[in-house]
Amino acid sequence: MTAGTNPYTNPTARRAYLSREARLRQLPSIERDLVRLGEMPDLNRWLEQIHATGGCAEPVYLTGHTTTLDADTGEVLRYYSTATEPGGRLAVRCRNRRATRCPSCSREHSGDTFHLVRSGLIGGKGIPDTVRTHPRLFVTLTAPSFGPVHRAGTCHPARRRHCEHGRRHGCGRTHPDTDPLIGQPLCADCYDYPGHILWNAMAPALWKAFRDNLYHHIAARTGVGRTAIRKLIRISTAKVAEYQKRGAVHFHAVIRLDGPDGPASPPPPWATADLLLETVHSAAAAVALPRPESAAYGDGRLSFGTQLDAHPLTNGDGGRLTDDAVAAYVAKYTSKSAETAGAVDRRITDLAEIRALRVTPHIRALIATAWGLGELPELQHLRLRAWAHMLGYRGHCLTKTRVYSTTYGRLRTDRAEHARTLAGVRDLYADWGADTTTESAWRFAGTGHTVAEALIAAGIAEDLATNREIAREDVERSERPGGTR
Ligand SMILES: [Zn+2]
Ligand SMILES: [Zn+2]
Ligand SMILES: [Zn+2]
């Protein structure tokens, strides 16, 4: 800065500077923030960083350094430090899978889920493509009724009789798909709220019982012992949890029959898709776990609902359930959560917060029930307060057996090289080479964007999504019969 333009030494420059500051102060905050960003000396580098996070809505900022050394000689091979980055910090992805929290990271997670489910269906990513000859089903398991709720389309037929609360358990109307009434109980006082919350909370245990039953029932049908059956076949699954409008969890799952060594080994000839299909029905129907004991509600058993869908996935069956469609269907649900049922996407901290939530009376009653039950010493193991915002369900969104297919970790590693190149920080992460050592120190330096930053990040995320969409359409076109490869 020359003396003539320095506002500290030159009165004219000072006047210009001060009047500019005054003008800036009068701008609305977002415009002021945009001006600030625009004047950032290392704006381009900041844009590169945000681009590398895919336009993450809630990036995590880190400060620190990494040194890669030759393990033998101790010679410094690479050195990276955030000291030269804008603000001395580096942005990394938040990795939140929820679309309501971060559209970009959620999209990336959905993409990973798609590849993870797809490779278990048709091979790839380390899975042999012979898996497509194994018996495979797409199954939907639902919760039972906890009381009648308004249904999409033709609702329950109108009834004369009233319940003890003076309400009819029939509505007689036709609800369009967007009707907010769908999923709301016909009588909230009759509705079994504790039963509903306990079912959601126990859903992972119900699923485990179902999987065990699958082995037992296949053993019984084929006259093989319960221990011996696990040496002959392996049942590989990938399932995703979804919320229905009424707030009950249900599962969509791919179930595959493998030989004893997983995807690389063919199942025995008697282990057919028909056998699996019959067993899925009997195994689900046989699940009945006792409710955790408590004086706060009656006893009873937790079972699956009678509504069970199971479709065999066959090769090239002319437009019915295709492998890609199933993978896409499952992936779609991992970006959603209890929000699809109108619940909230973060933890609840107290009762006052539940009262203030902008949710339907039904969802509020479910959250309040989970909160109330969460106080009981006998239900501590279900951690219902921590999972009240998930309506009691504390399972992962997507779970798979170990050998179903690849993992999120491996998919991320595959992609990391590309991302590092994009970010221009290839040296940041550990070198995979065997003869190097890495010394690093990292510190959390904050999270999130200012208003203007958020606006720019959202634009970047949108651009990337559009580009990906175009690229996918190109691939689909080239993979169509007769298309160019
Ligand atoms: Zn993110
Ligand atoms: Zn209705
Ligand atoms: Zn009633």
Short mmCIF file of C-alpha atoms and ligand atoms in Angstrom, two decimals:
data_model
loop_
_atom_site.label_atom_id
_atom_site.label_comp_id
_atom_site.label_asym_id
_atom_site.label_seq_id
_atom_site.Cartn_x
_atom_site.Cartn_y
_atom_site.Cartn_z
CA MET A 1 0.00 0.00 0.00
CA THR A 2 1.49 3.37 -1.02
CA ALA A 3 1.30 6.32 1.37
CA GLY A 4 -1.22 8.07 -0.90
CA THR A 5 -3.84 5.33 -0.56
CA ASN A 6 -3.19 4.40 3.08
CA PRO A 7 -6.21 5.57 5.12
CA TYR A 8 -4.06 5.75 8.25
CA THR A 9 -1.63 8.31 6.82
CA ASN A 10 -3.55 10.03 4.04
CA PRO A 11 -6.58 12.17 5.08
CA THR A 12 -8.25 11.92 1.62
CA ALA A 13 -7.87 8.17 1.60
CA ARG A 14 -9.21 8.08 5.15
CA ARG A 15 -12.32 10.07 4.21
CA ALA A 16 -12.96 7.76 1.24
CA TYR A 17 -12.44 4.71 3.42
CA LEU A 18 -14.75 5.92 6.18
CA SER A 19 -17.55 6.92 3.83
CA ARG A 20 -17.29 3.51 2.14
CA GLU A 21 -17.50 1.85 5.57
CA ALA A 22 -20.56 3.93 6.35
CA ARG A 23 -22.16 2.93 3.03
CA LEU A 24 -21.40 -0.72 3.73
CA ARG A 25 -23.01 -0.50 7.15
CA GLN A 26 -26.24 0.61 5.53
CA LEU A 27 -26.37 -2.43 3.23
CA PRO A 28 -28.50 -5.36 4.34
CA SER A 29 -26.34 -7.99 6.02
CA ILE A 30 -26.33 -10.50 3.15
CA GLU A 31 -25.06 -7.91 0.68
CA ARG A 32 -22.45 -6.75 3.17
CA ASP A 33 -21.38 -10.35 3.53
CA LEU A 34 -21.17 -10.75 -0.25
CA VAL A 35 -19.02 -7.62 -0.52
CA ARG A 36 -16.75 -8.99 2.21
CA LEU A 37 -16.42 -12.31 0.35
CA GLY A 38 -15.80 -10.56 -2.95
CA GLU A 39 -12.94 -8.58 -1.43
CA MET A 40 -11.34 -11.66 0.12
CA PRO A 41 -7.79 -11.79 -1.35
CA ASP A 42 -7.82 -15.60 -1.58
CA LEU A 43 -11.42 -15.92 -2.75
CA ASN A 44 -10.48 -18.33 -5.56
CA ARG A 45 -8.81 -20.71 -3.16
CA TRP A 46 -11.83 -20.55 -0.85
CA LEU A 47 -14.10 -21.35 -3.82
CA GLU A 48 -11.87 -24.32 -4.65
CA GLN A 49 -12.24 -25.59 -1.12
CA ILE A 50 -16.02 -25.28 -1.15
CA HIS A 51 -16.11 -26.94 -4.56
CA ALA A 52 -14.06 -29.82 -3.15
CA THR A 53 -16.63 -30.30 -0.37
CA GLY A 54 -19.28 -30.53 -3.09
CA GLY A 55 -20.88 -27.33 -1.81
CA CYS A 56 -21.46 -28.86 1.62
CA ALA A 57 -24.07 -26.83 3.53
CA GLU A 58 -22.42 -27.20 6.94
CA PRO A 59 -18.68 -27.73 6.36
CA VAL A 60 -16.35 -28.49 9.22
CA TYR A 61 -13.27 -26.26 9.34
CA LEU A 62 -9.92 -27.66 10.42
CA THR A 63 -6.55 -26.16 11.08
CA GLY A 64 -3.36 -28.15 11.22
CA HIS A 65 -0.60 -29.74 9.27
CA THR A 66 0.59 -33.06 7.94
CA THR A 67 4.13 -34.15 7.19
CA THR A 68 4.90 -37.27 5.17
CA LEU A 69 8.35 -38.71 5.87
CA ASP A 70 10.40 -41.45 4.31
CA ALA A 71 10.23 -44.22 6.93
CA ASP A 72 13.87 -45.20 6.47
CA THR A 73 15.71 -41.93 6.05
CA GLY A 74 13.32 -39.58 7.84
CA GLU A 75 13.48 -37.29 4.82
CA VAL A 76 10.47 -34.99 4.49
CA LEU A 77 8.61 -36.03 1.33
CA ARG A 78 5.64 -33.71 1.64
CA TYR A 79 4.39 -31.01 3.92
CA TYR A 80 0.95 -29.49 3.99
CA SER A 81 -0.30 -26.85 6.35
CA THR A 82 -3.51 -24.83 6.48
CA ALA A 83 -1.40 -21.76 7.27
CA THR A 84 -1.55 -20.72 3.61
CA GLU A 85 -5.28 -21.42 3.24
CA PRO A 86 -7.93 -18.67 3.43
CA GLY A 87 -8.41 -17.84 7.09
CA GLY A 88 -5.73 -20.42 7.88
CA ARG A 89 -8.25 -23.24 7.74
CA LEU A 90 -9.53 -26.01 5.47
CA ALA A 91 -13.18 -26.97 4.84
CA VAL A 92 -14.18 -30.64 4.86
CA ARG A 93 -17.58 -32.26 4.29
CA CYS A 94 -20.11 -32.61 7.12
CA ARG A 95 -21.14 -36.06 5.78
CA ASN A 96 -24.69 -35.68 7.07
CA ARG A 97 -26.90 -38.12 5.16
CA ARG A 98 -30.07 -36.10 5.76
CA ALA A 99 -31.26 -34.03 2.80
CA THR A 100 -32.81 -31.49 5.17
CA ARG A 101 -29.39 -30.84 6.73
CA CYS A 102 -27.01 -30.98 3.76
CA PRO A 103 -28.27 -31.63 0.20
CA SER A 104 -24.75 -32.23 -1.12
CA CYS A 105 -23.52 -34.75 1.46
CA SER A 106 -26.91 -36.43 1.44
CA ARG A 107 -26.69 -36.83 -2.34
CA GLU A 108 -23.23 -38.29 -2.04
CA HIS A 109 -24.41 -40.72 0.63
CA SER A 110 -27.35 -41.80 -1.54
CA GLY A 111 -24.96 -42.41 -4.42
CA ASP A 112 -22.77 -44.59 -2.21
CA THR A 113 -25.82 -46.50 -1.00
CA PHE A 114 -26.89 -47.09 -4.60
CA HIS A 115 -23.50 -48.61 -5.48
CA LEU A 116 -23.37 -50.59 -2.27
CA VAL A 117 -26.80 -52.17 -2.82
CA ARG A 118 -26.27 -52.59 -6.56
CA SER A 119 -22.93 -54.41 -6.24
CA GLY A 120 -24.63 -56.90 -3.91
CA LEU A 121 -27.21 -57.54 -6.63
CA ILE A 122 -25.16 -57.69 -9.80
CA GLY A 123 -21.52 -57.72 -8.65
CA GLY A 124 -18.77 -55.15 -8.97
CA LYS A 125 -16.78 -53.27 -6.30
CA GLY A 126 -15.05 -56.52 -5.31
CA ILE A 127 -18.17 -58.73 -5.55
CA PRO A 128 -18.15 -61.42 -8.30
CA ASP A 129 -20.87 -60.91 -10.90
CA THR A 130 -22.05 -64.50 -10.37
CA VAL A 131 -24.13 -63.16 -7.43
CA ARG A 132 -26.81 -62.35 -9.97
CA THR A 133 -27.46 -66.08 -10.35
CA HIS A 134 -28.11 -66.47 -6.59
CA PRO A 135 -31.72 -66.42 -5.36
CA ARG A 136 -32.49 -62.78 -4.47
CA LEU A 137 -35.64 -61.21 -3.09
CA PHE A 138 -36.80 -57.66 -2.50
CA VAL A 139 -38.84 -57.68 0.70
CA THR A 140 -40.88 -55.06 2.57
CA LEU A 141 -41.70 -55.72 6.22
CA THR A 142 -44.12 -53.42 8.01
CA ALA A 143 -45.29 -52.75 11.56
CA PRO A 144 -48.72 -53.98 12.71
CA SER A 145 -51.62 -51.62 13.40
CA PHE A 146 -51.50 -49.53 16.58
CA GLY A 147 -54.97 -48.15 15.86
CA PRO A 148 -56.74 -47.05 12.68
CA VAL A 149 -55.23 -44.05 10.86
CA HIS A 150 -56.45 -42.11 7.82
CA ARG A 151 -55.26 -43.85 4.67
CA ALA A 152 -54.36 -42.47 1.25
CA GLY A 153 -57.06 -43.16 -1.33
CA THR A 154 -60.20 -44.75 0.06
CA CYS A 155 -60.00 -44.39 3.84
CA HIS A 156 -61.73 -46.70 6.34
CA PRO A 157 -65.44 -47.04 5.57
CA ALA A 158 -67.69 -44.84 7.70
CA ARG A 159 -69.18 -46.63 10.72
CA ARG A 160 -72.17 -46.09 12.90
CA ARG A 161 -70.50 -47.21 16.10
CA HIS A 162 -68.48 -44.81 18.20
CA CYS A 163 -65.48 -45.69 20.34
CA GLU A 164 -65.58 -44.99 24.07
CA HIS A 165 -64.28 -41.49 23.32
CA GLY A 166 -67.23 -40.77 21.08
CA ARG A 167 -65.30 -41.01 17.79
CA ARG A 168 -65.98 -43.17 14.76
CA HIS A 169 -63.19 -45.49 13.62
CA GLY A 170 -64.24 -44.97 10.02
CA CYS A 171 -63.97 -41.84 7.95
CA GLY A 172 -65.55 -42.77 4.61
CA ARG A 173 -63.62 -40.12 2.67
CA THR A 174 -61.12 -40.36 -0.16
CA HIS A 175 -57.79 -38.72 0.69
CA PRO A 176 -55.51 -37.39 -2.06
CA ASP A 177 -51.83 -38.35 -1.56
CA THR A 178 -50.98 -34.89 -0.25
CA ASP A 179 -53.71 -34.80 2.41
CA PRO A 180 -51.98 -34.00 5.74
CA LEU A 181 -54.63 -36.14 7.46
CA ILE A 182 -53.01 -39.32 6.10
CA GLY A 183 -51.32 -41.21 8.92
CA GLN A 184 -53.22 -39.34 11.65
CA PRO A 185 -55.21 -41.65 13.96
CA LEU A 186 -59.01 -41.70 13.81
CA CYS A 187 -59.00 -41.59 17.61
CA ALA A 188 -55.80 -40.47 19.34
CA ASP A 189 -57.18 -41.69 22.68
CA CYS A 190 -57.62 -45.24 21.37
CA TYR A 191 -54.23 -45.24 19.62
CA ASP A 192 -51.57 -47.45 21.24
CA TYR A 193 -48.77 -44.86 21.53
CA PRO A 194 -46.54 -46.89 23.90
CA GLY A 195 -46.95 -49.95 21.63
CA HIS A 196 -45.95 -47.87 18.60
CA ILE A 197 -42.82 -46.40 20.27
CA LEU A 198 -41.79 -49.81 21.66
CA TRP A 199 -42.20 -51.35 18.22
CA ASN A 200 -39.94 -48.73 16.62
CA ALA A 201 -37.44 -49.11 19.46
CA MET A 202 -37.43 -52.89 19.14
CA ALA A 203 -37.47 -52.95 15.32
CA PRO A 204 -33.74 -53.87 15.09
CA ALA A 205 -34.38 -56.81 17.45
CA LEU A 206 -37.42 -57.83 15.38
CA TRP A 207 -35.29 -57.80 12.25
CA LYS A 208 -32.62 -59.93 13.93
CA ALA A 209 -35.27 -62.43 15.06
CA PHE A 210 -36.57 -62.54 11.48
CA ARG A 211 -33.09 -63.30 10.11
CA ASP A 212 -32.53 -66.06 12.68
CA ASN A 213 -35.94 -67.49 11.81
CA LEU A 214 -34.95 -67.55 8.13
CA TYR A 215 -32.09 -69.93 8.92
CA HIS A 216 -34.25 -72.02 11.29
CA HIS A 217 -37.15 -72.31 8.85
CA ILE A 218 -34.91 -73.20 5.91
CA ALA A 219 -33.29 -75.83 8.13
CA ALA A 220 -36.70 -77.24 9.09
CA ARG A 221 -37.92 -77.34 5.49
CA THR A 222 -34.86 -79.14 4.24
CA GLY A 223 -34.39 -81.43 7.24
CA VAL A 224 -30.97 -80.03 8.11
CA GLY A 225 -29.95 -79.21 11.69
CA ARG A 226 -29.93 -75.58 12.93
CA THR A 227 -26.16 -75.53 13.27
CA ALA A 228 -25.50 -77.46 10.08
CA ILE A 229 -27.59 -75.07 7.95
CA ARG A 230 -25.17 -72.19 8.61
CA LYS A 231 -22.38 -74.31 7.14
CA LEU A 232 -24.36 -74.88 3.93
CA ILE A 233 -25.83 -71.47 3.17
CA ARG A 234 -25.39 -67.86 4.09
CA ILE A 235 -28.18 -65.32 4.03
CA SER A 236 -26.81 -61.92 3.00
CA THR A 237 -29.01 -58.89 3.48
CA ALA A 238 -29.04 -55.14 3.04
CA LYS A 239 -31.96 -53.30 4.54
CA VAL A 240 -33.09 -49.73 4.82
CA ALA A 241 -35.47 -48.32 7.42
CA GLU A 242 -38.18 -45.96 6.26
CA TYR A 243 -40.93 -44.13 8.13
CA GLN A 244 -44.51 -44.44 7.08
CA LYS A 245 -46.77 -41.38 7.38
CA ARG A 246 -48.14 -42.76 10.66
CA GLY A 247 -44.58 -42.71 12.04
CA ALA A 248 -43.97 -46.45 12.12
CA VAL A 249 -40.68 -47.78 10.83
CA HIS A 250 -40.76 -50.32 8.04
CA PHE A 251 -37.97 -52.15 6.29
CA HIS A 252 -37.10 -52.58 2.63
CA ALA A 253 -34.54 -55.32 2.22
CA VAL A 254 -32.58 -57.21 -0.37
CA ILE A 255 -32.21 -60.82 0.77
CA ARG A 256 -29.74 -63.02 -1.08
CA LEU A 257 -28.94 -66.70 -0.64
CA ASP A 258 -25.22 -67.45 -0.89
CA GLY A 259 -23.16 -70.59 -0.49
CA PRO A 260 -21.25 -71.05 2.80
CA ASP A 261 -18.45 -68.64 1.83
CA GLY A 262 -20.64 -65.72 0.88
CA PRO A 263 -21.04 -64.03 -2.51
CA ALA A 264 -18.23 -65.97 -4.20
CA SER A 265 -19.75 -69.38 -3.45
CA PRO A 266 -22.89 -70.67 -5.21
CA PRO A 267 -25.76 -71.80 -2.99
CA PRO A 268 -26.64 -75.53 -3.01
CA PRO A 269 -29.10 -76.46 -5.82
CA TRP A 270 -31.99 -77.00 -3.37
CA ALA A 271 -31.67 -73.44 -2.08
CA THR A 272 -34.00 -71.83 -4.62
CA ALA A 273 -35.77 -68.47 -4.83
CA ASP A 274 -39.09 -70.27 -4.22
CA LEU A 275 -37.78 -71.81 -1.03
CA LEU A 276 -36.53 -68.40 0.10
CA LEU A 277 -39.84 -66.77 -0.78
CA GLU A 278 -41.88 -69.28 1.26
CA THR A 279 -39.46 -69.04 4.16
CA VAL A 280 -39.56 -65.24 4.24
CA HIS A 281 -43.32 -65.39 4.83
CA SER A 282 -43.18 -68.05 7.54
CA ALA A 283 -40.12 -66.50 9.24
CA ALA A 284 -41.75 -63.05 9.44
CA ALA A 285 -45.05 -64.46 10.72
CA ALA A 286 -43.25 -66.37 13.48
CA VAL A 287 -41.55 -63.29 14.99
CA ALA A 288 -43.12 -62.44 18.39
CA LEU A 289 -40.93 -60.73 20.97
CA PRO A 290 -42.31 -59.89 24.43
CA ARG A 291 -42.62 -56.16 25.19
CA PRO A 292 -39.98 -55.03 27.68
CA GLU A 293 -41.69 -55.42 31.09
CA SER A 294 -43.06 -52.26 32.66
CA ALA A 295 -46.01 -51.27 34.80
CA ALA A 296 -46.49 -48.24 32.52
CA TYR A 297 -48.26 -50.31 29.85
CA GLY A 298 -49.74 -53.76 29.44
CA ASP A 299 -47.80 -56.77 28.26
CA GLY A 300 -48.09 -58.15 24.79
CA ARG A 301 -45.95 -59.25 21.93
CA LEU A 302 -44.20 -57.30 19.22
CA SER A 303 -44.65 -58.75 15.75
CA PHE A 304 -44.51 -57.69 12.13
CA GLY A 305 -47.68 -56.56 10.41
CA THR A 306 -49.46 -58.94 8.06
CA GLN A 307 -48.68 -56.68 5.11
CA LEU A 308 -45.56 -58.32 3.68
CA ASP A 309 -44.28 -57.82 0.15
CA ALA A 310 -41.68 -60.18 -1.29
CA HIS A 311 -40.64 -60.22 -4.93
CA PRO A 312 -37.98 -62.43 -6.49
CA LEU A 313 -35.38 -60.50 -8.49
CA THR A 314 -34.67 -62.39 -11.67
CA ASN A 315 -32.27 -61.69 -14.47
CA GLY A 316 -33.65 -59.72 -17.39
CA ASP A 317 -37.28 -60.24 -16.47
CA GLY A 318 -38.51 -57.63 -18.89
CA GLY A 319 -39.10 -54.47 -16.94
CA ARG A 320 -40.42 -55.82 -13.66
CA LEU A 321 -38.21 -55.20 -10.65
CA THR A 322 -34.81 -54.45 -12.08
CA ASP A 323 -31.65 -54.52 -9.97
CA ASP A 324 -30.98 -50.86 -10.67
CA ALA A 325 -34.50 -49.89 -9.70
CA VAL A 326 -34.18 -51.71 -6.39
CA ALA A 327 -30.79 -50.12 -5.68
CA ALA A 328 -32.17 -46.67 -6.52
CA TYR A 329 -35.27 -47.27 -4.41
CA VAL A 330 -33.22 -48.25 -1.36
CA ALA A 331 -30.77 -45.37 -1.89
CA LYS A 332 -33.62 -42.87 -2.00
CA TYR A 333 -34.61 -43.69 1.57
CA THR A 334 -31.19 -43.21 3.10
CA SER A 335 -31.40 -39.46 2.51
CA LYS A 336 -34.65 -39.24 4.43
CA SER A 337 -35.41 -40.05 7.96
CA ALA A 338 -38.15 -39.52 10.48
CA GLU A 339 -38.75 -36.17 8.70
CA THR A 340 -40.77 -38.03 6.05
CA ALA A 341 -43.30 -38.78 8.77
CA GLY A 342 -43.24 -35.08 9.69
CA ALA A 343 -40.92 -35.51 12.69
CA VAL A 344 -37.72 -33.54 13.33
CA ASP A 345 -34.12 -34.02 12.25
CA ARG A 346 -32.28 -33.36 15.48
CA ARG A 347 -32.27 -34.45 19.10
CA ILE A 348 -34.81 -33.21 21.60
CA THR A 349 -33.48 -31.67 24.80
CA ASP A 350 -36.56 -31.02 26.94
CA LEU A 351 -40.32 -31.16 27.23
CA ALA A 352 -40.74 -27.46 26.40
CA GLU A 353 -39.06 -28.13 23.06
CA ILE A 354 -41.58 -30.89 22.30
CA ARG A 355 -44.45 -28.47 23.00
CA ALA A 356 -42.95 -25.88 20.65
CA LEU A 357 -42.28 -28.25 17.72
CA ARG A 358 -44.11 -27.45 14.50
CA VAL A 359 -45.41 -30.99 13.95
CA THR A 360 -48.81 -32.71 13.77
CA PRO A 361 -50.57 -33.63 17.04
CA HIS A 362 -49.88 -37.32 16.25
CA ILE A 363 -46.12 -36.83 15.85
CA ARG A 364 -46.04 -34.65 18.97
CA ALA A 365 -47.83 -37.42 20.89
CA LEU A 366 -45.32 -39.99 19.61
CA ILE A 367 -42.32 -37.85 20.57
CA ALA A 368 -43.86 -37.06 23.97
CA THR A 369 -44.56 -40.78 24.54
CA ALA A 370 -40.94 -41.66 23.73
CA TRP A 371 -39.81 -38.88 26.08
CA GLY A 372 -42.11 -40.12 28.87
CA LEU A 373 -41.16 -43.78 28.49
CA GLY A 374 -37.51 -42.75 28.34
CA GLU A 375 -37.73 -41.75 31.99
CA LEU A 376 -38.52 -45.32 33.15
CA PRO A 377 -35.54 -47.13 34.69
CA GLU A 378 -36.65 -50.45 33.14
CA LEU A 379 -36.43 -48.95 29.62
CA GLN A 380 -33.06 -47.22 29.96
CA HIS A 381 -31.49 -49.72 27.54
CA LEU A 382 -33.73 -48.40 24.75
CA ARG A 383 -32.41 -44.81 25.21
CA LEU A 384 -35.81 -43.47 24.20
CA ARG A 385 -35.03 -39.84 25.12
CA ALA A 386 -31.98 -39.74 22.87
CA TRP A 387 -34.07 -41.19 20.04
CA ALA A 388 -37.37 -39.42 20.69
CA HIS A 389 -36.85 -37.32 17.52
CA MET A 390 -36.57 -40.64 15.60
CA LEU A 391 -39.82 -41.80 17.24
CA GLY A 392 -37.93 -44.41 19.24
CA TYR A 393 -36.02 -46.07 16.41
CA ARG A 394 -32.29 -46.05 17.11
CA GLY A 395 -31.11 -48.34 14.33
CA HIS A 396 -28.99 -47.24 11.43
CA CYS A 397 -30.73 -46.18 8.30
CA LEU A 398 -28.97 -48.80 6.19
CA THR A 399 -27.64 -52.02 7.64
CA LYS A 400 -26.16 -54.94 5.83
CA THR A 401 -24.57 -58.22 6.70
CA ARG A 402 -20.78 -58.21 6.49
CA VAL A 403 -20.51 -60.11 3.23
CA TYR A 404 -23.46 -58.53 1.38
CA SER A 405 -21.20 -56.26 -0.68
CA THR A 406 -18.69 -53.45 -0.33
CA THR A 407 -18.69 -50.87 2.48
CA TYR A 408 -19.20 -47.10 2.68
CA GLY A 409 -15.59 -46.87 3.86
CA ARG A 410 -14.24 -48.53 0.75
CA LEU A 411 -16.44 -46.45 -1.55
CA ARG A 412 -15.13 -43.31 0.17
CA THR A 413 -11.53 -44.44 -0.18
CA ASP A 414 -12.10 -45.09 -3.88
CA ARG A 415 -13.41 -41.57 -4.25
CA ALA A 416 -10.93 -39.87 -1.94
CA GLU A 417 -8.09 -39.72 -4.45
CA HIS A 418 -10.29 -37.85 -6.88
CA ALA A 419 -11.55 -35.49 -4.18
CA ARG A 420 -8.01 -34.77 -2.99
CA THR A 421 -6.99 -33.86 -6.50
CA LEU A 422 -9.97 -31.54 -6.75
CA ALA A 423 -9.17 -29.92 -3.44
CA GLY A 424 -5.53 -29.52 -4.37
CA VAL A 425 -4.64 -31.01 -1.02
CA ARG A 426 -3.39 -34.41 -2.09
CA ASP A 427 -0.78 -34.23 0.63
CA LEU A 428 -3.25 -33.71 3.41
CA TYR A 429 -4.13 -37.33 4.01
CA ALA A 430 -1.90 -40.23 4.89
CA ASP A 431 0.10 -41.61 2.03
CA TRP A 432 -0.94 -45.21 1.37
CA GLY A 433 2.64 -46.22 0.58
CA ALA A 434 4.14 -48.76 2.99
CA ASP A 435 7.50 -47.04 3.40
CA THR A 436 6.33 -43.64 4.57
CA THR A 437 5.23 -42.33 7.95
CA THR A 438 2.93 -39.43 8.59
CA GLU A 439 2.99 -36.90 11.37
CA SER A 440 -0.02 -34.66 11.68
CA ALA A 441 -1.85 -32.45 14.10
CA TRP A 442 -5.38 -31.23 13.43
CA ARG A 443 -7.73 -29.04 15.35
CA PHE A 444 -11.42 -28.28 14.94
CA ALA A 445 -11.77 -24.66 13.89
CA GLY A 446 -15.49 -24.17 13.58
CA THR A 447 -18.35 -25.17 11.34
CA GLY A 448 -20.93 -23.73 8.98
CA HIS A 449 -21.23 -20.81 6.59
CA THR A 450 -22.12 -17.16 6.81
CA VAL A 451 -25.24 -16.19 4.82
CA ALA A 452 -23.35 -15.27 1.65
CA GLU A 453 -21.09 -18.30 1.90
CA ALA A 454 -24.15 -20.55 2.27
CA LEU A 455 -25.64 -19.00 -0.85
CA ILE A 456 -22.50 -19.66 -2.89
CA ALA A 457 -22.09 -23.20 -1.51
CA ALA A 458 -25.72 -24.00 -2.39
CA GLY A 459 -25.08 -22.77 -5.94
CA ILE A 460 -22.00 -24.98 -6.24
CA ALA A 461 -23.92 -27.98 -4.87
CA GLU A 462 -26.69 -27.38 -7.39
CA ASP A 463 -24.26 -27.09 -10.31
CA LEU A 464 -22.54 -30.31 -9.31
CA ALA A 465 -25.89 -32.11 -9.03
CA THR A 466 -26.91 -30.90 -12.49
CA ASN A 467 -23.58 -31.99 -13.98
CA ARG A 468 -23.94 -35.41 -12.39
CA GLU A 469 -27.48 -35.72 -13.71
CA ILE A 470 -26.29 -34.93 -17.25
CA ALA A 471 -23.38 -37.38 -16.92
CA ARG A 472 -25.74 -40.12 -15.73
CA GLU A 473 -28.13 -39.56 -18.61
CA ASP A 474 -25.17 -39.89 -20.99
CA VAL A 475 -24.13 -43.20 -19.38
CA GLU A 476 -27.68 -44.54 -19.48
CA ARG A 477 -27.97 -43.60 -23.13
CA SER A 478 -24.70 -45.38 -23.96
CA GLU A 479 -25.69 -48.49 -21.97
CA ARG A 480 -29.01 -48.89 -23.72
CA PRO A 481 -29.11 -51.73 -26.30
CA GLY A 482 -27.82 -50.29 -29.55
CA GLY A 483 -26.21 -47.34 -27.75
CA THR A 484 -22.57 -46.48 -28.16
CA ARG A 485 -20.17 -47.49 -25.42
ZN ZN B 1 -22.36 -31.56 4.07
ZN ZN B 2 -59.75 -40.80 6.49
ZN ZN B 3 -61.31 -43.68 20.99
#
